[in-house]
Amino acid sequence: MSVHHAFDNAPSADGCWHNLRLAPDLFASDHGVGEDTPACIVVRDGRIDWVGPRQALPALHAGLPRHDGRGMLATPGLVDCHTHLVYGGQRAGEFAMRLAGASYEEVARAGGGIVSSVRATREASEDELFAQAAPRLAQLLDEGVCAIEIKSGYGLALEHERKQLRVARRLGQAFGVTVRTTFLGAHALPPEYAGRSQEYVDLVAGTMLPALAAEGLVDAVDVFCERIAFSLAETEQVFQAAQRLGLPVKLHAEQLSNMEGAALAARYGALSCDHIEHLSETGIQAMRGAGSVAVLLPGAFYALRDTQVPPIAALRAAGVPMAVSTDHNPGTSPCLSLLLMASMACTLFRLTVPEALAGITRHGARALGLQDTHGLIAAGRPAHFVLWPVGQAAELAYWFGSRPGCTIVRQGRVVRRAP
Ligand code: NIG
Ligand code: FE
């Protein structure tokens, strides 16, 4: 029955993809290629062997099986670099409370918020969590996502964090998609530790993280550094544990207030600082120095009816790479369209279209440490690319709320064909 059959039975993408165009700045070729230049992508053994204009196609590729790109526009496979995809239940009731005037912080302090998803996640079995997350993942993949980050953080106890991370790994295998797991044990204080924050952080840094890392379940470590979550000192304690284990860190930073979390994360060489609505100039310069990616999450901004826009112009001026992600989660961003996020990054945050497209490809890959394998169409990389039935690249951010029927090559297989 299931969606992942689609991957198991998907045909090989090997051969010469011709009659396509290449989206600017998202491919690497030795030859000049404009947005309207007829181009080819050659796939061999599941990898990109060559990319460039049709006229420059080496003769040795002439005899390969041919795939007609039908004039479509090719981008790299999309990268959704910040999600909380695995959780139990949903929180539509809280949405109604916020509409009636309660703030996100008030809902959290009243025992709703993250903690209510923790209850539902703890109650669910591993198989139930898989069954709930699978259709969500299928929707993201159907829009061309080829790599996705999935965080824990709704278990907040060793066995339940393990359960979430195991589901994340299983999803990657079942769907044939690159999944990077992030341990977010320090997402919220579980109710049983009320008033004992330090004890919980000791558990996260001293027991949970080392145990889950030893099981191969952790690719990176994240913390929610905020007034309603964890302090700078607590964040640093978790980062130190990550550093001892050789794991990269990232941070939910400056979402609701400026804690100068980004500067701390930069000192630990963070892959990314995420949300960053209240990011300061100090934080920007620290991120620039560390090479951290700024991950913009317009879905959470929108759902919380936030008005504090991240400091886009200053990030741009400092040359900090900006990624754009869904932040899919049941509380603040129950969104399953990365293209919608690209559109909202333009409209709400004033990214340019090329910035938004780099945000959901190249820079998203970098935020996950995947810059050598994802986010760019280039020879030598695994074949992940999407062919879009659009006239120009700007259409990818211009249309919103629709799902362009695209052709998707993921992990060297044709997993979807445009109608
Ligand atoms: O990225 N900011 C903290 N974490 C999530 C929200 C989690 C929730 O409300 O369940 C976020 O927005
Ligand atoms: Fe998040």
GROMACS .gro file of C-alpha atoms and ligand atoms in nm:
model
  432
    1MET     CA    1   0.000   0.000   0.000
    2SER     CA    2   0.235   0.250   0.133
    3VAL     CA    3   0.398   0.560   0.000
    4HIS     CA    4   0.747   0.421   0.046
    5HIS     CA    5   0.676   0.152  -0.209
    6ALA     CA    6   0.704   0.442  -0.447
    7PHE     CA    7   1.075   0.457  -0.365
    8ASP     CA    8   1.145   0.084  -0.363
    9ASN     CA    9   1.000   0.041  -0.710
   10ALA     CA   10   1.117   0.372  -0.853
   11PRO     CA   11   1.317   0.341  -1.175
   12SER     CA   12   1.681   0.442  -1.201
   13ALA     CA   13   1.748   0.797  -1.318
   14ASP     CA   14   2.065   0.691  -1.499
   15GLY     CA   15   2.104   0.840  -1.844
   16CYS     CA   16   2.104   1.180  -2.007
   17TRP     CA   17   1.834   1.426  -1.895
   18HIS     CA   18   1.802   1.667  -2.184
   19ASN     CA   19   1.569   1.948  -2.286
   20LEU     CA   20   1.579   2.118  -1.946
   21ARG     CA   21   1.692   2.453  -1.812
   22LEU     CA   22   1.903   2.521  -1.500
   23ALA     CA   23   1.794   2.755  -1.221
   24PRO     CA   24   2.064   3.024  -1.177
   25ASP     CA   25   2.327   2.985  -0.904
   26LEU     CA   26   2.214   2.637  -0.804
   27PHE     CA   27   2.443   2.428  -1.022
   28ALA     CA   28   2.816   2.406  -1.091
   29SER     CA   29   2.931   2.380  -1.452
   30ASP     CA   30   3.253   2.456  -1.636
   31HIS     CA   31   3.044   2.612  -1.911
   32GLY     CA   32   2.830   2.926  -1.916
   33VAL     CA   33   2.459   2.848  -1.881
   34GLY     CA   34   2.180   3.105  -1.870
   35GLU     CA   35   1.832   3.038  -1.730
   36ASP     CA   36   1.703   2.978  -2.082
   37THR     CA   37   1.998   2.780  -2.221
   38PRO     CA   38   1.894   2.425  -2.312
   39ALA     CA   39   2.092   2.209  -2.072
   40CYS     CA   40   2.156   1.846  -1.977
   41ILE     CA   41   2.221   1.652  -1.660
   42VAL     CA   42   2.394   1.317  -1.699
   43VAL     CA   43   2.333   1.059  -1.425
   44ARG     CA   44   2.551   0.751  -1.393
   45ASP     CA   45   2.524   0.491  -1.117
   46GLY     CA   46   2.295   0.724  -0.924
   47ARG     CA   47   2.539   1.015  -0.933
   48ILE     CA   48   2.555   1.329  -1.136
   49ASP     CA   49   2.826   1.271  -1.395
   50TRP     CA   50   2.800   1.593  -1.591
   51VAL     CA   51   2.589   1.912  -1.601
   52GLY     CA   52   2.599   2.196  -1.850
   53PRO     CA   53   2.463   2.340  -2.174
   54ARG     CA   54   2.348   2.094  -2.439
   55GLN     CA   55   2.604   2.221  -2.691
   56ALA     CA   56   2.889   2.130  -2.457
   57LEU     CA   57   2.767   1.778  -2.382
   58PRO     CA   58   3.067   1.547  -2.434
   59ALA     CA   59   3.016   1.304  -2.721
   60LEU     CA   60   3.077   1.005  -2.497
   61HIS     CA   61   2.739   1.070  -2.330
   62ALA     CA   62   2.553   1.058  -2.661
   63GLY     CA   63   2.463   0.690  -2.647
   64LEU     CA   64   2.309   0.696  -2.298
   65PRO     CA   65   1.941   0.633  -2.232
   66ARG     CA   66   1.756   0.962  -2.270
   67HIS     CA   67   1.507   1.130  -2.037
   68ASP     CA   68   1.311   1.420  -2.183
   69GLY     CA   69   1.305   1.715  -1.941
   70ARG     CA   70   1.023   1.872  -2.149
   71GLY     CA   71   1.170   2.219  -2.112
   72MET     CA   72   1.131   2.219  -1.734
   73LEU     CA   73   1.351   2.413  -1.491
   74ALA     CA   74   1.594   2.208  -1.280
   75THR     CA   75   1.682   2.290  -0.921
   76PRO     CA   76   1.871   2.080  -0.671
   77GLY     CA   77   1.660   1.860  -0.447
   78LEU     CA   78   1.519   2.080  -0.172
   79VAL     CA   79   1.657   2.071   0.182
   80ASP     CA   80   1.431   2.126   0.483
   81CYS     CA   81   1.690   2.196   0.751
   82HIS     CA   82   1.475   2.248   1.064
   83THR     CA   83   1.181   2.026   1.149
   84HIS     CA   84   1.015   1.863   1.448
   85LEU     CA   85   0.837   1.611   1.225
   86VAL     CA   86   0.795   1.325   1.474
   87TYR     CA   87   0.540   1.385   1.749
   88GLY     CA   88   0.208   1.257   1.881
   89GLY     CA   89  -0.124   1.440   1.840
   90GLN     CA   90  -0.180   1.797   1.726
   91ARG     CA   91  -0.251   2.134   1.891
   92ALA     CA   92  -0.534   2.299   1.701
   93GLY     CA   93  -0.698   2.385   2.032
   94GLU     CA   94  -0.403   2.599   2.125
   95PHE     CA   95  -0.425   2.777   1.793
   96ALA     CA   96  -0.779   2.875   1.891
   97MET     CA   97  -0.656   2.997   2.232
   98ARG     CA   98  -0.396   3.216   2.067
   99LEU     CA   99  -0.655   3.355   1.828
  100ALA     CA  100  -0.863   3.443   2.132
  101GLY     CA  101  -0.574   3.648   2.263
  102ALA     CA  102  -0.340   3.420   2.461
  103SER     CA  103   0.030   3.452   2.373
  104TYR     CA  104   0.258   3.155   2.295
  105GLU     CA  105   0.436   3.215   2.624
  106GLU     CA  106   0.108   3.229   2.818
  107VAL     CA  107  -0.009   2.903   2.663
  108ALA     CA  108   0.325   2.743   2.754
  109ARG     CA  109   0.313   2.871   3.111
  110ALA     CA  110  -0.042   2.738   3.146
  111GLY     CA  111   0.085   2.385   3.079
  112GLY     CA  112   0.002   2.378   2.711
  113GLY     CA  113   0.256   2.431   2.440
  114ILE     CA  114   0.548   2.194   2.397
  115VAL     CA  115   0.456   2.002   2.711
  116SER     CA  116   0.118   1.901   2.570
  117SER     CA  117   0.291   1.747   2.268
  118VAL     CA  118   0.525   1.573   2.512
  119ARG     CA  119   0.227   1.400   2.675
  120ALA     CA  120   0.093   1.278   2.342
  121THR     CA  121   0.438   1.171   2.222
  122ARG     CA  122   0.510   0.972   2.536
  123GLU     CA  123   0.176   0.794   2.505
  124ALA     CA  124   0.239   0.690   2.145
  125SER     CA  125   0.434   0.376   2.054
  126GLU     CA  126   0.723   0.389   1.810
  127ASP     CA  127   0.505   0.241   1.538
  128GLU     CA  128   0.228   0.491   1.609
  129LEU     CA  129   0.472   0.780   1.585
  130PHE     CA  130   0.602   0.640   1.257
  131ALA     CA  131   0.249   0.607   1.121
  132GLN     CA  132   0.167   0.967   1.217
  133ALA     CA  133   0.488   1.115   1.075
  134ALA     CA  134   0.495   0.915   0.749
  135PRO     CA  135   0.217   1.103   0.565
  136ARG     CA  136   0.366   1.434   0.676
  137LEU     CA  137   0.702   1.335   0.535
  138ALA     CA  138   0.534   1.214   0.217
  139GLN     CA  139   0.386   1.560   0.162
  140LEU     CA  140   0.722   1.733   0.203
  141LEU     CA  141   0.890   1.485  -0.030
  142ASP     CA  142   0.617   1.529  -0.290
  143GLU     CA  143   0.734   1.888  -0.326
  144GLY     CA  144   1.095   1.790  -0.394
  145VAL     CA  145   1.256   1.767  -0.050
  146CYS     CA  146   1.558   1.534  -0.075
  147ALA     CA  147   1.715   1.597   0.267
  148ILE     CA  148   1.544   1.679   0.593
  149GLU     CA  149   1.642   1.740   0.951
  150ILE     CA  150   1.424   1.581   1.220
  151LYS     CA  151   1.462   1.681   1.584
  152SER     CA  152   1.369   1.501   1.901
  153GLY     CA  153   1.243   1.715   2.188
  154TYR     CA  154   0.890   1.590   2.249
  155GLY     CA  155   1.005   1.293   2.457
  156LEU     CA  156   1.216   1.470   2.721
  157ALA     CA  157   1.306   1.137   2.882
  158LEU     CA  158   1.564   0.891   2.754
  159GLU     CA  159   1.327   0.624   2.627
  160HIS     CA  160   1.094   0.872   2.460
  161GLU     CA  161   1.371   1.077   2.298
  162ARG     CA  162   1.515   0.748   2.173
  163LYS     CA  163   1.176   0.654   2.031
  164GLN     CA  164   1.153   0.979   1.836
  165LEU     CA  165   1.505   0.952   1.697
  166ARG     CA  166   1.456   0.589   1.599
  167VAL     CA  167   1.143   0.687   1.408
  168ALA     CA  168   1.343   0.959   1.232
  169ARG     CA  169   1.604   0.705   1.122
  170ARG     CA  170   1.337   0.458   1.010
  171LEU     CA  171   1.164   0.728   0.805
  172GLY     CA  172   1.489   0.795   0.621
  173GLN     CA  173   1.528   0.429   0.533
  174ALA     CA  174   1.166   0.366   0.443
  175PHE     CA  175   1.134   0.671   0.218
  176GLY     CA  176   1.483   0.673   0.069
  177VAL     CA  177   1.557   1.027   0.185
  178THR     CA  178   1.854   1.178   0.365
  179VAL     CA  179   1.752   1.236   0.728
  180ARG     CA  180   1.976   1.423   0.973
  181THR     CA  181   1.870   1.366   1.332
  182THR     CA  182   1.909   1.637   1.593
  183PHE     CA  183   1.886   1.570   1.965
  184LEU     CA  184   1.677   1.844   2.129
  185GLY     CA  185   1.644   1.701   2.479
  186ALA     CA  186   1.669   2.057   2.608
  187HIS     CA  187   1.352   2.176   2.432
  188ALA     CA  188   1.137   2.232   2.742
  189LEU     CA  189   1.147   2.138   3.108
  190PRO     CA  190   0.940   1.822   3.152
  191PRO     CA  191   0.668   1.864   3.417
  192GLU     CA  192   0.823   1.605   3.650
  193TYR     CA  193   1.132   1.830   3.676
  194ALA     CA  194   0.940   2.148   3.756
  195GLY     CA  195   1.163   2.371   3.968
  196ARG     CA  196   1.460   2.140   3.906
  197SER     CA  197   1.594   2.274   3.580
  198GLN     CA  198   1.959   2.208   3.668
  199GLU     CA  199   1.889   1.842   3.745
  200TYR     CA  200   1.717   1.802   3.411
  201VAL     CA  201   2.003   1.965   3.221
  202ASP     CA  202   2.247   1.736   3.405
  203LEU     CA  203   2.040   1.443   3.281
  204VAL     CA  204   2.029   1.572   2.923
  205ALA     CA  205   2.402   1.648   2.904
  206GLY     CA  206   2.533   1.370   3.126
  207THR     CA  207   2.309   1.073   3.047
  208MET     CA  208   2.063   1.114   2.762
  209LEU     CA  209   2.294   1.264   2.501
  210PRO     CA  210   2.587   1.025   2.556
  211ALA     CA  211   2.353   0.724   2.552
  212LEU     CA  212   2.171   0.823   2.234
  213ALA     CA  213   2.494   0.925   2.062
  214ALA     CA  214   2.641   0.583   2.144
  215GLU     CA  215   2.341   0.427   1.971
  216GLY     CA  216   2.418   0.625   1.656
  217LEU     CA  217   2.095   0.820   1.680
  218VAL     CA  218   2.237   1.173   1.696
  219ASP     CA  219   2.384   1.374   1.408
  220ALA     CA  220   2.367   1.715   1.583
  221VAL     CA  221   2.259   1.874   1.911
  222ASP     CA  222   2.017   2.164   1.958
  223VAL     CA  223   1.879   2.359   2.255
  224PHE     CA  224   1.584   2.598   2.291
  225CYS     CA  225   1.757   2.896   2.454
  226GLU     CA  226   1.479   3.125   2.575
  227ARG     CA  227   1.314   3.270   2.886
  228ILE     CA  228   1.049   2.997   2.874
  229ALA     CA  229   1.306   2.725   2.804
  230PHE     CA  230   1.679   2.711   2.891
  231SER     CA  231   1.930   2.975   2.998
  232LEU     CA  232   2.263   3.055   2.838
  233ALA     CA  233   2.451   2.863   3.107
  234GLU     CA  234   2.227   2.558   3.063
  235THR     CA  235   2.268   2.581   2.687
  236GLU     CA  236   2.644   2.589   2.723
  237GLN     CA  237   2.640   2.281   2.944
  238VAL     CA  238   2.463   2.087   2.668
  239PHE     CA  239   2.701   2.226   2.404
  240GLN     CA  240   2.999   2.112   2.612
  241ALA     CA  241   2.858   1.761   2.623
  242ALA     CA  242   2.810   1.771   2.245
  243GLN     CA  243   3.166   1.892   2.197
  244ARG     CA  244   3.304   1.607   2.409
  245LEU     CA  245   3.121   1.366   2.178
  246GLY     CA  246   3.241   1.542   1.864
  247LEU     CA  247   2.886   1.638   1.763
  248PRO     CA  248   2.801   1.967   1.589
  249VAL     CA  249   2.558   2.205   1.757
  250LYS     CA  250   2.278   2.439   1.646
  251LEU     CA  251   2.046   2.662   1.845
  252HIS     CA  252   1.688   2.787   1.868
  253ALA     CA  253   1.812   3.139   1.930
  254GLU     CA  254   1.657   3.483   1.988
  255GLN     CA  255   1.307   3.377   1.884
  256LEU     CA  256   1.105   3.558   2.151
  257SER     CA  257   1.376   3.773   2.307
  258ASN     CA  258   1.747   3.850   2.267
  259MET     CA  259   1.941   3.616   2.496
  260GLU     CA  260   2.267   3.653   2.294
  261GLY     CA  261   2.238   3.280   2.234
  262ALA     CA  262   2.373   3.311   1.880
  263ALA     CA  263   2.704   3.445   2.009
  264LEU     CA  264   2.732   3.149   2.246
  265ALA     CA  265   2.645   2.904   1.968
  266ALA     CA  266   2.905   3.066   1.743
  267ARG     CA  267   3.171   3.003   2.006
  268TYR     CA  268   3.091   2.635   1.968
  269GLY     CA  269   3.114   2.657   1.589
  270ALA     CA  270   2.739   2.614   1.544
  271LEU     CA  271   2.616   2.485   1.211
  272SER     CA  272   2.324   2.725   1.242
  273CYS     CA  273   2.126   2.962   1.461
  274ASP     CA  274   1.755   2.935   1.395
  275HIS     CA  275   1.455   3.173   1.428
  276ILE     CA  276   1.673   3.478   1.526
  277GLU     CA  277   1.397   3.739   1.509
  278HIS     CA  278   1.568   3.928   1.795
  279LEU     CA  279   1.928   3.867   1.679
  280SER     CA  280   2.167   4.151   1.772
  281GLU     CA  281   2.458   4.294   1.574
  282THR     CA  282   2.690   4.112   1.816
  283GLY     CA  283   2.516   3.789   1.726
  284ILE     CA  284   2.543   3.858   1.354
  285GLN     CA  285   2.917   3.925   1.374
  286ALA     CA  286   2.970   3.614   1.585
  287MET     CA  287   2.780   3.402   1.333
  288ARG     CA  288   2.979   3.552   1.048
  289GLY     CA  289   3.303   3.465   1.225
  290ALA     CA  290   3.193   3.108   1.293
  291GLY     CA  291   3.042   3.047   0.949
  292SER     CA  292   2.705   2.963   1.105
  293VAL     CA  293   2.397   2.964   0.883
  294ALA     CA  294   2.101   3.187   0.974
  295VAL     CA  295   1.792   2.965   0.951
  296LEU     CA  296   1.478   3.171   0.886
  297LEU     CA  297   1.145   3.020   0.986
  298PRO     CA  298   0.863   3.232   0.843
  299GLY     CA  299   0.601   2.967   0.930
  300ALA     CA  300   0.648   3.015   1.304
  301PHE     CA  301   0.667   3.393   1.256
  302TYR     CA  302   0.336   3.382   1.069
  303ALA     CA  303   0.153   3.143   1.301
  304LEU     CA  304   0.255   3.339   1.611
  305ARG     CA  305   0.154   3.663   1.439
  306ASP     CA  306   0.501   3.785   1.521
  307THR     CA  307   0.595   4.136   1.411
  308GLN     CA  308   0.969   4.134   1.487
  309VAL     CA  309   1.129   4.056   1.150
  310PRO     CA  310   1.478   3.897   1.161
  311PRO     CA  311   1.756   4.144   1.071
  312ILE     CA  312   1.774   4.039   0.707
  313ALA     CA  313   1.954   4.344   0.571
  314ALA     CA  314   2.226   4.318   0.836
  315LEU     CA  315   2.269   3.943   0.780
  316ARG     CA  316   2.296   4.009   0.407
  317ALA     CA  317   2.549   4.288   0.461
  318ALA     CA  318   2.757   4.062   0.686
  319GLY     CA  319   2.750   3.782   0.429
  320VAL     CA  320   2.587   3.533   0.667
  321PRO     CA  321   2.425   3.258   0.456
  322MET     CA  322   2.048   3.243   0.507
  323ALA     CA  323   1.850   2.919   0.493
  324VAL     CA  324   1.472   2.889   0.495
  325SER     CA  325   1.287   2.597   0.651
  326THR     CA  326   0.939   2.485   0.750
  327ASP     CA  327   1.015   2.439   1.124
  328HIS     CA  328   0.736   2.184   1.090
  329ASN     CA  329   0.597   2.132   1.443
  330PRO     CA  330   0.252   2.098   1.597
  331GLY     CA  331   0.268   2.421   1.799
  332THR     CA  332   0.399   2.707   1.593
  333SER     CA  333   0.435   2.583   1.237
  334PRO     CA  334   0.211   2.297   1.128
  335CYS     CA  335   0.326   2.358   0.772
  336LEU     CA  336   0.408   2.096   0.510
  337SER     CA  337   0.524   2.309   0.219
  338LEU     CA  338   0.881   2.430   0.185
  339LEU     CA  339   0.789   2.630  -0.126
  340LEU     CA  340   0.533   2.821   0.077
  341MET     CA  341   0.811   2.905   0.321
  342ALA     CA  342   1.023   3.035   0.033
  343SER     CA  343   0.734   3.254  -0.074
  344MET     CA  344   0.677   3.381   0.280
  345ALA     CA  345   1.049   3.445   0.329
  346CYS     CA  346   1.022   3.682   0.031
  347THR     CA  347   0.695   3.845   0.127
  348LEU     CA  348   0.732   3.866   0.505
  349PHE     CA  349   1.112   3.891   0.538
  350ARG     CA  350   1.197   4.053   0.204
  351LEU     CA  351   1.440   3.796   0.081
  352THR     CA  352   1.503   3.814  -0.291
  353VAL     CA  353   1.385   3.513  -0.490
  354PRO     CA  354   1.743   3.391  -0.550
  355GLU     CA  355   1.808   3.419  -0.175
  356ALA     CA  356   1.494   3.222  -0.094
  357LEU     CA  357   1.583   2.950  -0.345
  358ALA     CA  358   1.938   2.927  -0.209
  359GLY     CA  359   1.775   2.912   0.136
  360ILE     CA  360   1.583   2.595   0.058
  361THR     CA  361   1.876   2.431  -0.125
  362ARG     CA  362   2.244   2.528  -0.083
  363HIS     CA  363   2.223   2.709   0.247
  364GLY     CA  364   1.979   2.457   0.392
  365ALA     CA  365   2.233   2.186   0.309
  366ARG     CA  366   2.507   2.380   0.481
  367ALA     CA  367   2.294   2.422   0.794
  368LEU     CA  368   2.299   2.041   0.816
  369GLY     CA  369   2.665   1.993   0.726
  370LEU     CA  370   2.549   1.840   0.395
  371GLN     CA  371   2.706   2.100   0.166
  372ASP     CA  372   2.919   1.841  -0.016
  373THR     CA  373   2.630   1.614  -0.114
  374HIS     CA  374   2.311   1.821  -0.127
  375GLY     CA  375   2.179   2.158  -0.234
  376LEU     CA  376   2.372   2.199  -0.560
  377ILE     CA  377   2.359   2.024  -0.898
  378ALA     CA  378   2.723   1.934  -0.956
  379ALA     CA  379   2.924   1.645  -1.098
  380GLY     CA  380   3.026   1.382  -0.846
  381ARG     CA  381   2.730   1.426  -0.615
  382PRO     CA  382   2.442   1.186  -0.558
  383ALA     CA  383   2.161   1.262  -0.805
  384HIS     CA  384   1.901   1.471  -0.622
  385PHE     CA  385   1.721   1.720  -0.843
  386VAL     CA  386   1.375   1.848  -0.927
  387LEU     CA  387   1.229   1.951  -1.264
  388TRP     CA  388   0.962   2.218  -1.233
  389PRO     CA  389   0.705   2.303  -1.501
  390VAL     CA  390   0.768   2.679  -1.475
  391GLY     CA  391   0.888   2.943  -1.715
  392GLN     CA  392   1.116   3.120  -1.472
  393ALA     CA  393   1.275   3.048  -1.134
  394ALA     CA  394   1.081   3.329  -0.963
  395GLU     CA  395   0.761   3.128  -1.010
  396LEU     CA  396   0.880   2.887  -0.740
  397ALA     CA  397   0.829   3.160  -0.481
  398TYR     CA  398   0.557   3.352  -0.664
  399TRP     CA  399   0.280   3.093  -0.666
  400PHE     CA  400   0.169   2.999  -0.320
  401GLY     CA  401  -0.068   2.743  -0.176
  402SER     CA  402  -0.043   2.533  -0.490
  403ARG     CA  403   0.166   2.225  -0.553
  404PRO     CA  404   0.339   2.239  -0.887
  405GLY     CA  405   0.348   1.887  -1.028
  406CYS     CA  406   0.723   1.830  -1.056
  407THR     CA  407   0.954   1.548  -1.160
  408ILE     CA  408   1.177   1.437  -0.874
  409VAL     CA  409   1.505   1.247  -0.886
  410ARG     CA  410   1.606   1.145  -0.535
  411GLN     CA  411   1.897   0.919  -0.448
  412GLY     CA  412   1.940   0.844  -0.817
  413ARG     CA  413   1.583   0.730  -0.874
  414VAL     CA  414   1.286   0.888  -1.047
  415VAL     CA  415   1.044   0.900  -0.755
  416ARG     CA  416   0.786   1.130  -0.912
  417ARG     CA  417   0.697   1.239  -1.263
  418ALA     CA  418   0.533   1.566  -1.361
  419PRO     CA  419   0.192   1.500  -1.515
  420NIG     O1  420   1.083   2.578   1.658
  420NIG     N1  421   1.072   2.732   1.951
  420NIG     C1  422   1.068   2.620   1.997
  420NIG     N2  423   1.036   2.508   1.935
  420NIG     C2  424   0.945   2.498   1.828
  420NIG     C3  425   0.805   2.504   1.873
  420NIG     C4  426   0.770   2.383   1.946
  420NIG     C5  427   0.628   2.374   1.989
  420NIG     O2  428   0.559   2.473   2.017
  420NIG     O3  429   0.584   2.258   1.996
  420NIG     C6  430   0.980   2.597   1.720
  420NIG     O4  431   0.906   2.690   1.690
  421FE      FE  432   1.203   2.463   1.589
   0.00000   0.00000   0.00000
